[in-house]
Amino acid sequence: MKQSYDMDNFINREIVYNSIADYLVVVGIIIAGIVVIRITRLFIANHWAKGTSERAHFIAKGQKLIIPILHVLLIFAALKYLTFPEHWLPTINSTFVVALVFLIVRAVTGVVKIGIHSYVVQHHETAADQKLKQINGIVLVLNAIIWVLGVIFLFDNLGFNVTAVITGLGVGGIAIALAAQTILGDIFNYFVIFFDRPFELGDFIIVDDKMGTIEYIGLKTTRIRSLQGEQIIFSNSNLTNSRINNYKSMKERRVVFVLRIVYKTSHDILQQIPIILRAIIEEERNTRFDRAHFARFETYSLDFEVVYFIKSGDYNQYMDTQQRINLAICVEFERREIQFALPLYHLKLEKQEFENVKSYEKYDSH
């Protein structure tokens, strides 16, 4: 009986306006809430997360972002059962608001990042890894905007006058935009490059007289590794405003070359040359013959123009094919005794001029 009385006294003992029984009820509410959240999480993981790995990954990430928010709401709801001194309430409410806003902003930025990653994986399957590296700048900008909005919302809920702050930010933003319009233009063009995709990492491009492979795409600059090995840095605005030749997307390459034959070549041989050239080109498996013609009479040669297509945009493959074609032409022309023309000039002297030259040489020798 005495033990029961002592236990009742202990449970009903008051600490900071609340009995121990009240505190135990709060602890029980929190434990029960955590158990419910855990069971719900397991249910979702076992039923809704089944399927593709992307869906399971998305749900797992979402749970990590949302569950802390539920825990904070659970603790705040449980604390409502207790009675606190009046001067404690502003601190408790402020602490709750700060924690909740922080977790919500973190969850929003996480969802935005997951959504962008999911979009990239679905729409850029062939170059997903490269695109995921490229979107870091976009995620950084969006996160900064979300955090600024979250901080303004937090200050507003804490009782600060944010109207003057927003007005100041608006005026300051205009001043900053005018002062840094070049930088902002480069950032905007970064988004243009990301969504419009005029080029991607690994593409070989030519911009004016510069050429190289795209190595890095950043918020302000894009870096290209030239054929000589040095790094060329372009501003994003400069690239989007320039004419860009992108060879990565080229499906086939048109090749034109000219063969110059000596004038003394017979008519029969001249008729056979286009047939010979066509046969040589068609022996290559990755080529598509277009034409070969006796095109023009030049000063010191008879010119044949040849056109064919390489069924690939790879430059090394083009050069290997052209080399094999050139060697085959040399072998075939040598076998048929067809001579290539050289820029030779013949000087013809009249008899009187020739005698004057001989007289001058004789006089000069003395």
Short mmCIF file of C-alpha atoms in Angstrom, two decimals:
data_model
loop_
_atom_site.label_atom_id
_atom_site.label_comp_id
_atom_site.label_asym_id
_atom_site.label_seq_id
_atom_site.Cartn_x
_atom_site.Cartn_y
_atom_site.Cartn_z
CA MET A 1 0.00 0.00 0.00
CA LYS A 2 2.84 2.28 0.91
CA GLN A 3 4.67 1.44 -2.31
CA SER A 4 1.57 2.28 -4.31
CA TYR A 5 1.29 5.58 -2.45
CA ASP A 6 4.96 6.39 -3.08
CA MET A 7 4.58 5.55 -6.77
CA ASP A 8 1.54 7.81 -7.05
CA ASN A 9 3.46 10.59 -5.37
CA PHE A 10 6.38 10.09 -7.73
CA ILE A 11 4.21 10.08 -10.85
CA ASN A 12 2.22 13.09 -9.74
CA ARG A 13 5.29 15.05 -8.69
CA GLU A 14 5.33 18.35 -10.57
CA ILE A 15 8.41 19.53 -12.46
CA VAL A 16 8.22 22.84 -14.37
CA TYR A 17 4.41 23.05 -14.36
CA ASN A 18 4.00 19.42 -15.46
CA SER A 19 3.82 16.14 -13.60
CA ILE A 20 6.10 13.22 -14.36
CA ALA A 21 3.02 11.41 -15.69
CA ASP A 22 2.62 14.20 -18.28
CA TYR A 23 6.23 13.80 -19.36
CA LEU A 24 5.76 10.03 -19.65
CA VAL A 25 2.67 10.59 -21.82
CA VAL A 26 4.74 12.86 -24.11
CA VAL A 27 7.49 10.25 -24.34
CA GLY A 28 4.89 7.61 -25.12
CA ILE A 29 3.35 9.76 -27.87
CA ILE A 30 6.78 10.30 -29.42
CA ILE A 31 7.68 6.59 -29.27
CA ALA A 32 4.29 5.58 -30.71
CA GLY A 33 4.66 8.17 -33.48
CA ILE A 34 8.15 6.95 -34.37
CA VAL A 35 6.84 3.36 -34.50
CA VAL A 36 4.00 4.42 -36.84
CA ILE A 37 6.45 6.32 -39.07
CA ARG A 38 8.79 3.31 -39.14
CA ILE A 39 5.97 0.90 -40.05
CA THR A 40 4.73 3.26 -42.79
CA ARG A 41 8.26 3.55 -44.15
CA LEU A 42 8.65 -0.25 -44.28
CA PHE A 43 5.25 -0.60 -45.96
CA ILE A 44 6.18 1.90 -48.64
CA ALA A 45 9.58 0.27 -49.15
CA ASN A 46 8.03 -3.21 -49.51
CA HIS A 47 5.10 -2.30 -51.75
CA TRP A 48 5.52 1.02 -53.59
CA ALA A 49 9.27 0.88 -54.09
CA LYS A 50 9.13 -2.40 -55.98
CA GLY A 51 9.87 -2.03 -59.67
CA THR A 52 12.67 -0.19 -61.41
CA SER A 53 15.83 0.76 -59.55
CA GLU A 54 15.19 4.43 -60.38
CA ARG A 55 11.81 4.35 -58.63
CA ALA A 56 13.28 2.62 -55.57
CA HIS A 57 16.12 5.16 -55.47
CA PHE A 58 13.67 8.06 -55.75
CA ILE A 59 11.45 6.74 -52.90
CA ALA A 60 14.47 6.06 -50.68
CA LYS A 61 15.79 9.58 -51.18
CA GLY A 62 12.33 11.03 -50.60
CA GLN A 63 11.96 9.17 -47.32
CA LYS A 64 15.29 10.49 -46.06
CA LEU A 65 14.10 14.02 -46.74
CA ILE A 66 10.53 13.75 -45.42
CA ILE A 67 10.98 11.58 -42.31
CA PRO A 68 13.01 14.23 -40.36
CA ILE A 69 10.17 16.70 -41.00
CA LEU A 70 7.66 14.19 -39.61
CA HIS A 71 9.83 13.70 -36.53
CA VAL A 72 9.95 17.46 -35.84
CA LEU A 73 6.16 17.74 -36.31
CA LEU A 74 5.67 14.76 -34.01
CA ILE A 75 7.84 16.28 -31.25
CA PHE A 76 6.12 19.65 -31.56
CA ALA A 77 2.66 18.04 -31.42
CA ALA A 78 3.67 16.01 -28.35
CA LEU A 79 5.04 19.07 -26.57
CA LYS A 80 1.65 20.75 -26.99
CA TYR A 81 0.42 18.34 -24.30
CA LEU A 82 2.71 20.02 -21.77
CA THR A 83 2.40 23.37 -20.06
CA PHE A 84 5.37 25.74 -20.18
CA PRO A 85 6.09 29.13 -18.67
CA GLU A 86 4.91 32.03 -20.82
CA HIS A 87 8.43 33.37 -21.36
CA TRP A 88 9.51 29.94 -22.78
CA LEU A 89 6.88 29.81 -25.51
CA PRO A 90 8.53 32.28 -27.96
CA THR A 91 11.82 30.38 -27.75
CA ILE A 92 10.12 27.00 -28.26
CA ASN A 93 8.06 28.28 -31.20
CA SER A 94 11.08 29.97 -32.79
CA THR A 95 13.16 26.81 -32.41
CA PHE A 96 10.40 24.77 -34.02
CA VAL A 97 10.01 27.23 -36.92
CA VAL A 98 13.77 27.33 -37.58
CA ALA A 99 14.07 23.54 -37.54
CA LEU A 100 10.98 23.04 -39.69
CA VAL A 101 11.95 25.66 -42.29
CA PHE A 102 15.48 24.28 -42.48
CA LEU A 103 14.22 20.73 -43.06
CA ILE A 104 11.57 21.83 -45.58
CA VAL A 105 14.07 23.88 -47.59
CA ARG A 106 16.51 20.97 -47.51
CA ALA A 107 13.73 18.65 -48.68
CA VAL A 108 12.74 20.99 -51.52
CA THR A 109 16.33 21.32 -52.75
CA GLY A 110 16.70 17.54 -52.53
CA VAL A 111 13.51 16.95 -54.53
CA VAL A 112 14.63 19.46 -57.17
CA LYS A 113 17.99 17.71 -57.48
CA ILE A 114 16.35 14.27 -57.69
CA GLY A 115 13.87 15.55 -60.29
CA ILE A 116 16.61 17.05 -62.47
CA HIS A 117 18.70 13.87 -62.19
CA SER A 118 15.67 11.78 -63.15
CA TYR A 119 15.00 14.04 -66.15
CA VAL A 120 18.61 13.77 -67.30
CA VAL A 121 18.67 9.97 -66.99
CA GLN A 122 15.40 9.59 -68.91
CA HIS A 123 16.20 12.01 -71.74
CA HIS A 124 19.97 11.54 -72.05
CA GLU A 125 20.49 7.81 -71.70
CA THR A 126 23.56 7.73 -73.95
CA ALA A 127 25.42 10.51 -72.11
CA ALA A 128 23.79 10.51 -68.67
CA ASP A 129 27.08 10.56 -66.73
CA GLN A 130 28.35 13.59 -68.63
CA LYS A 131 25.05 15.43 -68.22
CA LEU A 132 24.89 14.69 -64.50
CA LYS A 133 28.27 16.37 -64.11
CA GLN A 134 27.08 19.30 -66.18
CA ILE A 135 23.91 19.98 -64.14
CA ASN A 136 25.87 20.74 -60.96
CA GLY A 137 25.86 24.41 -61.90
CA ILE A 138 22.09 24.44 -62.45
CA VAL A 139 21.47 22.69 -59.14
CA LEU A 140 23.74 25.20 -57.39
CA VAL A 141 21.82 28.19 -58.76
CA LEU A 142 18.40 26.68 -57.95
CA ASN A 143 19.55 25.75 -54.42
CA ALA A 144 20.73 29.31 -53.82
CA ILE A 145 17.36 30.72 -54.92
CA ILE A 146 15.41 28.25 -52.76
CA TRP A 147 17.56 28.96 -49.68
CA VAL A 148 17.15 32.73 -50.11
CA LEU A 149 13.37 32.33 -50.30
CA GLY A 150 13.48 30.01 -47.29
CA VAL A 151 15.46 32.50 -45.20
CA ILE A 152 13.05 35.32 -46.12
CA PHE A 153 10.09 33.11 -45.14
CA LEU A 154 11.84 32.24 -41.87
CA PHE A 155 12.50 35.87 -40.94
CA ASP A 156 8.90 36.74 -41.76
CA ASN A 157 7.61 34.02 -39.42
CA LEU A 158 10.02 35.10 -36.68
CA GLY A 159 8.44 38.54 -36.68
CA PHE A 160 11.01 40.54 -38.64
CA ASN A 161 9.86 43.17 -41.12
CA VAL A 162 10.94 41.62 -44.41
CA THR A 163 9.17 44.18 -46.62
CA ALA A 164 12.05 46.63 -46.31
CA VAL A 165 14.52 43.80 -46.85
CA ILE A 166 12.73 42.63 -50.01
CA THR A 167 12.56 46.21 -51.30
CA GLY A 168 16.27 46.63 -50.63
CA LEU A 169 17.01 43.35 -52.34
CA GLY A 170 14.97 44.46 -55.34
CA VAL A 171 16.86 47.75 -55.71
CA GLY A 172 20.17 46.04 -54.97
CA GLY A 173 19.31 43.28 -57.42
CA ILE A 174 18.76 45.81 -60.21
CA ALA A 175 22.08 47.49 -59.43
CA ILE A 176 23.87 44.14 -59.33
CA ALA A 177 22.20 43.05 -62.58
CA LEU A 178 23.38 46.22 -64.33
CA ALA A 179 26.90 45.88 -62.95
CA ALA A 180 27.19 42.16 -63.65
CA GLN A 181 25.09 41.79 -66.79
CA THR A 182 27.95 40.00 -68.58
CA ILE A 183 28.19 37.39 -65.84
CA LEU A 184 24.41 37.00 -65.69
CA GLY A 185 24.35 36.65 -69.48
CA ASP A 186 26.90 33.84 -69.27
CA ILE A 187 24.83 32.10 -66.58
CA PHE A 188 21.67 32.43 -68.67
CA ASN A 189 23.49 31.02 -71.70
CA TYR A 190 24.66 28.12 -69.54
CA PHE A 191 20.99 27.15 -69.19
CA VAL A 192 20.60 27.60 -72.97
CA ILE A 193 23.51 25.22 -73.59
CA PHE A 194 22.11 22.68 -71.12
CA PHE A 195 18.57 22.55 -72.49
CA ASP A 196 19.15 23.33 -76.20
CA ARG A 197 22.27 21.11 -76.40
CA PRO A 198 24.21 22.70 -79.31
CA PHE A 199 27.17 20.66 -78.02
CA GLU A 200 27.98 18.31 -75.15
CA LEU A 201 31.04 17.08 -73.30
CA GLY A 202 33.33 15.17 -75.65
CA ASP A 203 32.08 16.85 -78.85
CA PHE A 204 34.65 18.12 -81.36
CA ILE A 205 33.72 21.65 -82.47
CA ILE A 206 35.14 24.51 -84.52
CA VAL A 207 34.44 28.10 -83.46
CA ASP A 208 35.81 30.65 -85.93
CA ASP A 209 39.51 29.70 -86.22
CA LYS A 210 39.59 27.68 -82.96
CA MET A 211 38.90 23.96 -82.74
CA GLY A 212 39.00 21.27 -80.09
CA THR A 213 37.07 18.87 -77.86
CA ILE A 214 34.60 20.09 -75.22
CA GLU A 215 36.23 19.36 -71.86
CA TYR A 216 34.19 21.35 -69.32
CA ILE A 217 30.93 23.34 -69.35
CA GLY A 218 30.62 25.73 -66.41
CA LEU A 219 28.29 28.49 -65.25
CA LYS A 220 30.38 31.21 -66.91
CA THR A 221 32.87 29.54 -69.23
CA THR A 222 33.24 26.50 -71.47
CA ARG A 223 36.69 24.97 -71.90
CA ILE A 224 37.96 23.26 -75.03
CA ARG A 225 41.07 21.10 -75.42
CA SER A 226 42.67 21.99 -78.75
CA LEU A 227 44.47 19.58 -81.07
CA GLN A 228 47.80 21.12 -80.03
CA GLY A 229 47.03 20.32 -76.39
CA GLU A 230 46.39 23.73 -74.88
CA GLN A 231 43.09 24.62 -73.21
CA ILE A 232 40.93 27.28 -74.90
CA ILE A 233 38.42 29.08 -72.65
CA PHE A 234 35.28 30.66 -74.11
CA SER A 235 32.58 32.59 -72.29
CA ASN A 236 29.18 30.94 -72.67
CA SER A 237 27.76 34.08 -74.30
CA ASN A 238 30.55 34.06 -76.87
CA LEU A 239 29.83 30.45 -77.79
CA THR A 240 26.06 30.79 -78.10
CA ASN A 241 26.49 33.91 -80.26
CA SER A 242 29.00 32.23 -82.60
CA ARG A 243 28.63 29.86 -85.54
CA ILE A 244 29.67 26.44 -84.25
CA ASN A 245 30.63 23.48 -86.42
CA ASN A 246 29.89 20.36 -84.37
CA TYR A 247 31.52 17.26 -85.86
CA LYS A 248 30.36 14.84 -83.16
CA SER A 249 26.88 14.55 -84.68
CA MET A 250 28.18 14.15 -88.24
CA LYS A 251 26.90 10.85 -89.68
CA GLU A 252 29.05 10.86 -92.82
CA ARG A 253 31.79 13.01 -94.32
CA ARG A 254 31.88 14.31 -97.91
CA VAL A 255 35.35 14.09 -99.44
CA VAL A 256 36.47 15.99 -102.55
CA PHE A 257 39.93 15.71 -104.08
CA VAL A 258 41.54 16.55 -107.43
CA LEU A 259 44.01 14.52 -109.51
CA ARG A 260 46.16 16.37 -112.07
CA ILE A 261 47.28 14.38 -115.12
CA VAL A 262 49.86 15.41 -117.75
CA TYR A 263 48.65 16.80 -121.09
CA LYS A 264 50.30 14.08 -123.15
CA THR A 265 47.91 11.42 -121.75
CA SER A 266 46.00 9.68 -124.54
CA HIS A 267 42.27 10.00 -125.07
CA ASP A 268 41.64 6.32 -124.26
CA ILE A 269 43.42 6.58 -120.92
CA LEU A 270 41.51 9.75 -120.05
CA GLN A 271 38.24 7.87 -120.55
CA GLN A 272 39.38 5.02 -118.32
CA ILE A 273 40.51 7.17 -115.36
CA PRO A 274 36.98 7.85 -113.92
CA ILE A 275 36.23 4.10 -114.14
CA ILE A 276 39.52 3.27 -112.36
CA LEU A 277 38.82 5.78 -109.59
CA ARG A 278 35.28 4.50 -109.05
CA ALA A 279 36.50 0.88 -108.76
CA ILE A 280 39.17 1.87 -106.19
CA ILE A 281 36.73 3.82 -104.01
CA GLU A 282 34.00 1.17 -104.13
CA GLU A 283 36.46 -1.44 -102.84
CA GLU A 284 36.38 0.36 -99.49
CA ARG A 285 33.55 -0.96 -97.31
CA ASN A 286 32.81 2.27 -95.46
CA THR A 287 32.59 4.54 -98.53
CA ARG A 288 29.83 5.61 -100.89
CA PHE A 289 31.03 6.67 -104.35
CA ASP A 290 29.44 9.83 -105.75
CA ARG A 291 31.26 10.87 -108.93
CA ALA A 292 34.57 11.18 -110.81
CA HIS A 293 34.85 13.53 -113.79
CA PHE A 294 37.38 15.08 -116.16
CA ALA A 295 36.59 18.51 -114.73
CA ARG A 296 38.80 21.12 -116.41
CA PHE A 297 41.84 22.09 -118.45
CA GLU A 298 44.40 23.82 -116.27
CA THR A 299 47.59 25.61 -117.30
CA TYR A 300 49.83 22.60 -116.87
CA SER A 301 47.43 19.70 -116.18
CA LEU A 302 44.20 17.90 -116.96
CA ASP A 303 42.17 17.89 -113.73
CA PHE A 304 39.90 15.06 -112.54
CA GLU A 305 37.56 15.85 -109.65
CA VAL A 306 36.53 12.96 -107.38
CA VAL A 307 33.73 13.01 -104.77
CA TYR A 308 32.81 10.26 -102.32
CA PHE A 309 31.36 9.88 -98.81
CA ILE A 310 32.82 8.28 -95.68
CA LYS A 311 30.04 6.57 -93.71
CA SER A 312 31.38 7.93 -90.43
CA GLY A 313 32.20 11.28 -88.88
CA ASP A 314 35.42 10.01 -87.29
CA TYR A 315 38.37 11.98 -88.64
CA ASN A 316 40.94 9.21 -88.11
CA GLN A 317 38.77 6.77 -90.03
CA TYR A 318 38.49 9.29 -92.86
CA MET A 319 42.27 9.72 -93.04
CA ASP A 320 42.89 5.96 -92.97
CA THR A 321 40.44 5.46 -95.84
CA GLN A 322 41.85 8.34 -97.86
CA GLN A 323 45.35 6.95 -97.39
CA ARG A 324 44.34 3.52 -98.71
CA ILE A 325 42.63 5.15 -101.69
CA ASN A 326 45.70 7.29 -102.44
CA LEU A 327 48.03 4.28 -102.30
CA ALA A 328 45.72 2.25 -104.55
CA ILE A 329 45.62 5.13 -107.07
CA CYS A 330 49.42 5.32 -107.11
CA VAL A 331 49.72 1.57 -107.71
CA GLU A 332 47.10 1.55 -110.49
CA PHE A 333 48.44 4.64 -112.25
CA GLU A 334 51.99 3.30 -112.10
CA ARG A 335 50.83 0.01 -113.62
CA ARG A 336 49.08 1.86 -116.48
CA GLU A 337 51.89 4.42 -116.84
CA ILE A 338 49.62 7.35 -116.10
CA GLN A 339 51.70 10.33 -115.02
CA PHE A 340 50.75 13.01 -112.54
CA ALA A 341 51.26 16.59 -113.71
CA LEU A 342 53.82 18.93 -112.19
CA PRO A 343 53.88 22.74 -112.59
CA LEU A 344 56.55 22.81 -115.34
CA TYR A 345 57.21 25.82 -117.55
CA HIS A 346 58.97 25.62 -120.96
CA LEU A 347 61.09 28.58 -122.08
CA LYS A 348 61.41 28.89 -125.87
CA LEU A 349 64.14 31.16 -127.28
CA GLU A 350 64.38 32.41 -130.86
CA LYS A 351 67.66 31.78 -132.76
CA GLN A 352 68.91 35.38 -132.49
CA GLU A 353 68.19 35.46 -128.74
CA PHE A 354 70.01 32.14 -128.30
CA GLU A 355 73.12 33.49 -130.11
CA ASN A 356 73.05 36.64 -127.96
CA VAL A 357 72.98 34.50 -124.82
CA LYS A 358 75.96 32.45 -126.04
CA SER A 359 77.91 35.62 -126.86
CA TYR A 360 77.19 37.00 -123.40
CA GLU A 361 78.34 33.76 -121.72
CA LYS A 362 81.57 33.77 -123.79
CA TYR A 363 82.26 37.42 -122.91
CA ASP A 364 81.50 36.78 -119.25
CA SER A 365 83.98 33.86 -119.08
CA HIS A 366 86.86 36.24 -120.04
#
